[in-house]
Coordinates of N, CA and C in Angstrom, one line a residue:
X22 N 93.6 37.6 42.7 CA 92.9 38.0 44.0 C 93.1 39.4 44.3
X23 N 94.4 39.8 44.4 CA 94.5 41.4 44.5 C 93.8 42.4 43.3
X24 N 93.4 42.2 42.2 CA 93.1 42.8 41.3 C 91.4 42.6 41.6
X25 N 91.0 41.9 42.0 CA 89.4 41.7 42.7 C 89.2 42.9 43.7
X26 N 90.2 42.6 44.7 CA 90.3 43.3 45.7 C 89.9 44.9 45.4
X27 N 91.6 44.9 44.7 CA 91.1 46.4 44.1 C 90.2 47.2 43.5
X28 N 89.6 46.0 42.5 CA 88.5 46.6 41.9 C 87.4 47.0 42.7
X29 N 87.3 45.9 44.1 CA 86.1 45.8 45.2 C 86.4 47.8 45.9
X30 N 87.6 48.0 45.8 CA 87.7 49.3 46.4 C 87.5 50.4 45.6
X31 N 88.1 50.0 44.9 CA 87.2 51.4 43.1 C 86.1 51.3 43.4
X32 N 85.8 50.3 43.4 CA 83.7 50.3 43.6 C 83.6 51.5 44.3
X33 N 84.0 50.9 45.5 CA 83.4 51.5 47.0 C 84.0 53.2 46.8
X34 N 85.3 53.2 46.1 CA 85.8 54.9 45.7 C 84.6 55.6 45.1
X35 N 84.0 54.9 44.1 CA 83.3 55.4 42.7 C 81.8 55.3 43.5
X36 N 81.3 54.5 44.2 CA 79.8 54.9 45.4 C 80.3 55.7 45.7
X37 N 81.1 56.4 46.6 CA 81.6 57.3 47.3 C 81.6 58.8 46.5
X38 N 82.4 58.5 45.3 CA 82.3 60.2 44.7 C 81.2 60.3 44.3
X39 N 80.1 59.3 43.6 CA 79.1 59.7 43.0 C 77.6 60.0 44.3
X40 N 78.0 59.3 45.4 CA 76.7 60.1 46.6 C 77.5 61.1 47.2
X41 N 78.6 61.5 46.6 CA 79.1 63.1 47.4 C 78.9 63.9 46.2
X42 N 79.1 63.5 44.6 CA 78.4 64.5 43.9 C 77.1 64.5 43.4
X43 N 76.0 63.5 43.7 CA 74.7 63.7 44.0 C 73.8 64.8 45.2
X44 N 74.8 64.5 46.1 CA 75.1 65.1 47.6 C 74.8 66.7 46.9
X45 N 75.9 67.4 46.6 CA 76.1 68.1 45.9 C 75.3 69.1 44.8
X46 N 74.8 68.1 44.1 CA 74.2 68.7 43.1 C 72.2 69.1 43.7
X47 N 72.6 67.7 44.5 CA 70.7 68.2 45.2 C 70.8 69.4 45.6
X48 N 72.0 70.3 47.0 CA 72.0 71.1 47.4 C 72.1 72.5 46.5
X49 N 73.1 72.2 45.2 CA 72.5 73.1 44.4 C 71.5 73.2 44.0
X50 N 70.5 72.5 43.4 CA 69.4 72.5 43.1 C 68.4 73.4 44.1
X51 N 68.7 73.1 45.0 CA 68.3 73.8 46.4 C 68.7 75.4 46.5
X52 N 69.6 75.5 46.2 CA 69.9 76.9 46.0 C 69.2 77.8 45.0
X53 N 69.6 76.9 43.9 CA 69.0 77.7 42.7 C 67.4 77.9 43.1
X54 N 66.5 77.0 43.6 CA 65.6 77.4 44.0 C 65.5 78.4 44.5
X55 N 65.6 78.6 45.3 CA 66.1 79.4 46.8 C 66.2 80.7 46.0
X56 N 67.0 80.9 45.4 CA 67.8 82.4 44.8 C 66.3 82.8 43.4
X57 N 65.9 82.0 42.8 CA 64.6 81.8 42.0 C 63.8 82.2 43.1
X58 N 63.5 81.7 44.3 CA 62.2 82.5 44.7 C 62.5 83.9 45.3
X59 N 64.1 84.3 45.8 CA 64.4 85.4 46.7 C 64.0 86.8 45.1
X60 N 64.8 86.1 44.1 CA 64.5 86.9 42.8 C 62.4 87.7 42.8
X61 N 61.7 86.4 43.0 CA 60.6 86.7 42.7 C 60.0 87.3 43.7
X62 N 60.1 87.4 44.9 CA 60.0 88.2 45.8 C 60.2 89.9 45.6
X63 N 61.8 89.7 45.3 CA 62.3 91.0 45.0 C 61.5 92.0 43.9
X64 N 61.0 91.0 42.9 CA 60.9 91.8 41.5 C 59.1 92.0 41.5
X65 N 58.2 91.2 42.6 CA 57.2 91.6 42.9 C 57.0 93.4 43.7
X66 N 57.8 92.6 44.6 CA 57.9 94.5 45.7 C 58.5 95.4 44.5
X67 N 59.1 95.3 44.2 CA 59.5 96.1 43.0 C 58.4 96.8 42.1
X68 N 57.7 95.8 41.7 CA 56.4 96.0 41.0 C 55.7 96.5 41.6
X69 N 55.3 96.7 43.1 CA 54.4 97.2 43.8 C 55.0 98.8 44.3
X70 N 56.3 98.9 44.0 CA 56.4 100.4 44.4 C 56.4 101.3 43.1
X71 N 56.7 100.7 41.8 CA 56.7 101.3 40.7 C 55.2 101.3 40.6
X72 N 54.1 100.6 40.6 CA 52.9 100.8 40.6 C 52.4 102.3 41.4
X73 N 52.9 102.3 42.7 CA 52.4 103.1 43.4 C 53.0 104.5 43.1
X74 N 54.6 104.9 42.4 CA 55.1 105.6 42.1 C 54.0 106.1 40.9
X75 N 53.9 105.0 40.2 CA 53.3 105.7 39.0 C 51.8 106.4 38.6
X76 N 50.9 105.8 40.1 CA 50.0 106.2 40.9 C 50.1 108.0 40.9
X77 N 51.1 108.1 42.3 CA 51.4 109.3 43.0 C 51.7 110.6 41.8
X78 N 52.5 110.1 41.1 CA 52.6 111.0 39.6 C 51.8 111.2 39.1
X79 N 50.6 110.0 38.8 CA 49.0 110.4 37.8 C 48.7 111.6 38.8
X80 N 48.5 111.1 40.1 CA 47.9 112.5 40.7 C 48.3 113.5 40.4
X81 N 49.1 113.9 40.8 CA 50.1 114.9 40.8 C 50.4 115.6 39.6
X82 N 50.1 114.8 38.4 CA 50.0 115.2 37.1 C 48.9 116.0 36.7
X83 N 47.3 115.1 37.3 CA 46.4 115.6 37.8 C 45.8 116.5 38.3
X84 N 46.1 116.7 39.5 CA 46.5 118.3 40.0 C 46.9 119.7 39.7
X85 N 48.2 119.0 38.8 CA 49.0 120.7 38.1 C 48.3 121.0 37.1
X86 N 47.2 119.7 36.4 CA 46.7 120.3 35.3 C 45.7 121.0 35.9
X87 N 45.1 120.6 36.6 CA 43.6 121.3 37.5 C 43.7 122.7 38.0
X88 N 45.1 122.9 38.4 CA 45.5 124.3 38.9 C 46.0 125.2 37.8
X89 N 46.6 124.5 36.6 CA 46.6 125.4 35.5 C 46.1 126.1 35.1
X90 N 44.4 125.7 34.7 CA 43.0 126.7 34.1 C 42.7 127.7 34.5

């Protein structure tokens, strides 16, 4: 009877760790999302100032040749 018992409590231990590390692992999952779209965010604007840098230069490139001749 005691060995029933106890096993009845390992159960309930072993439900226990495994919806605290399901718990767990959703919320990472969550993160890593999270940090995946903060990344793609970042490396867009990124893309949009190096565009524009590279813009401002063509002109400017542009220009000195024009004033050269």
């Amino acid at each position: 009877r005691d060995s029933v018992a106890s096993r009845g409590l390992g159960d309930v231990y072993k439900r226990q760790t495994l919806k605290k590390t399901n718990a767990e692992l959703i919320a990472t999952l969550d993160d890593v999302l999270k940090i995946q779209e903060e990344g793609r965010q970042k490396r867009q604007t990124a893309e949009q100032e190096m565009a524009k840098m590279e813009t401002e230069l063509k002109a400017k490139l542009l220009e000195l040749s024009k004033t050269s001749r």
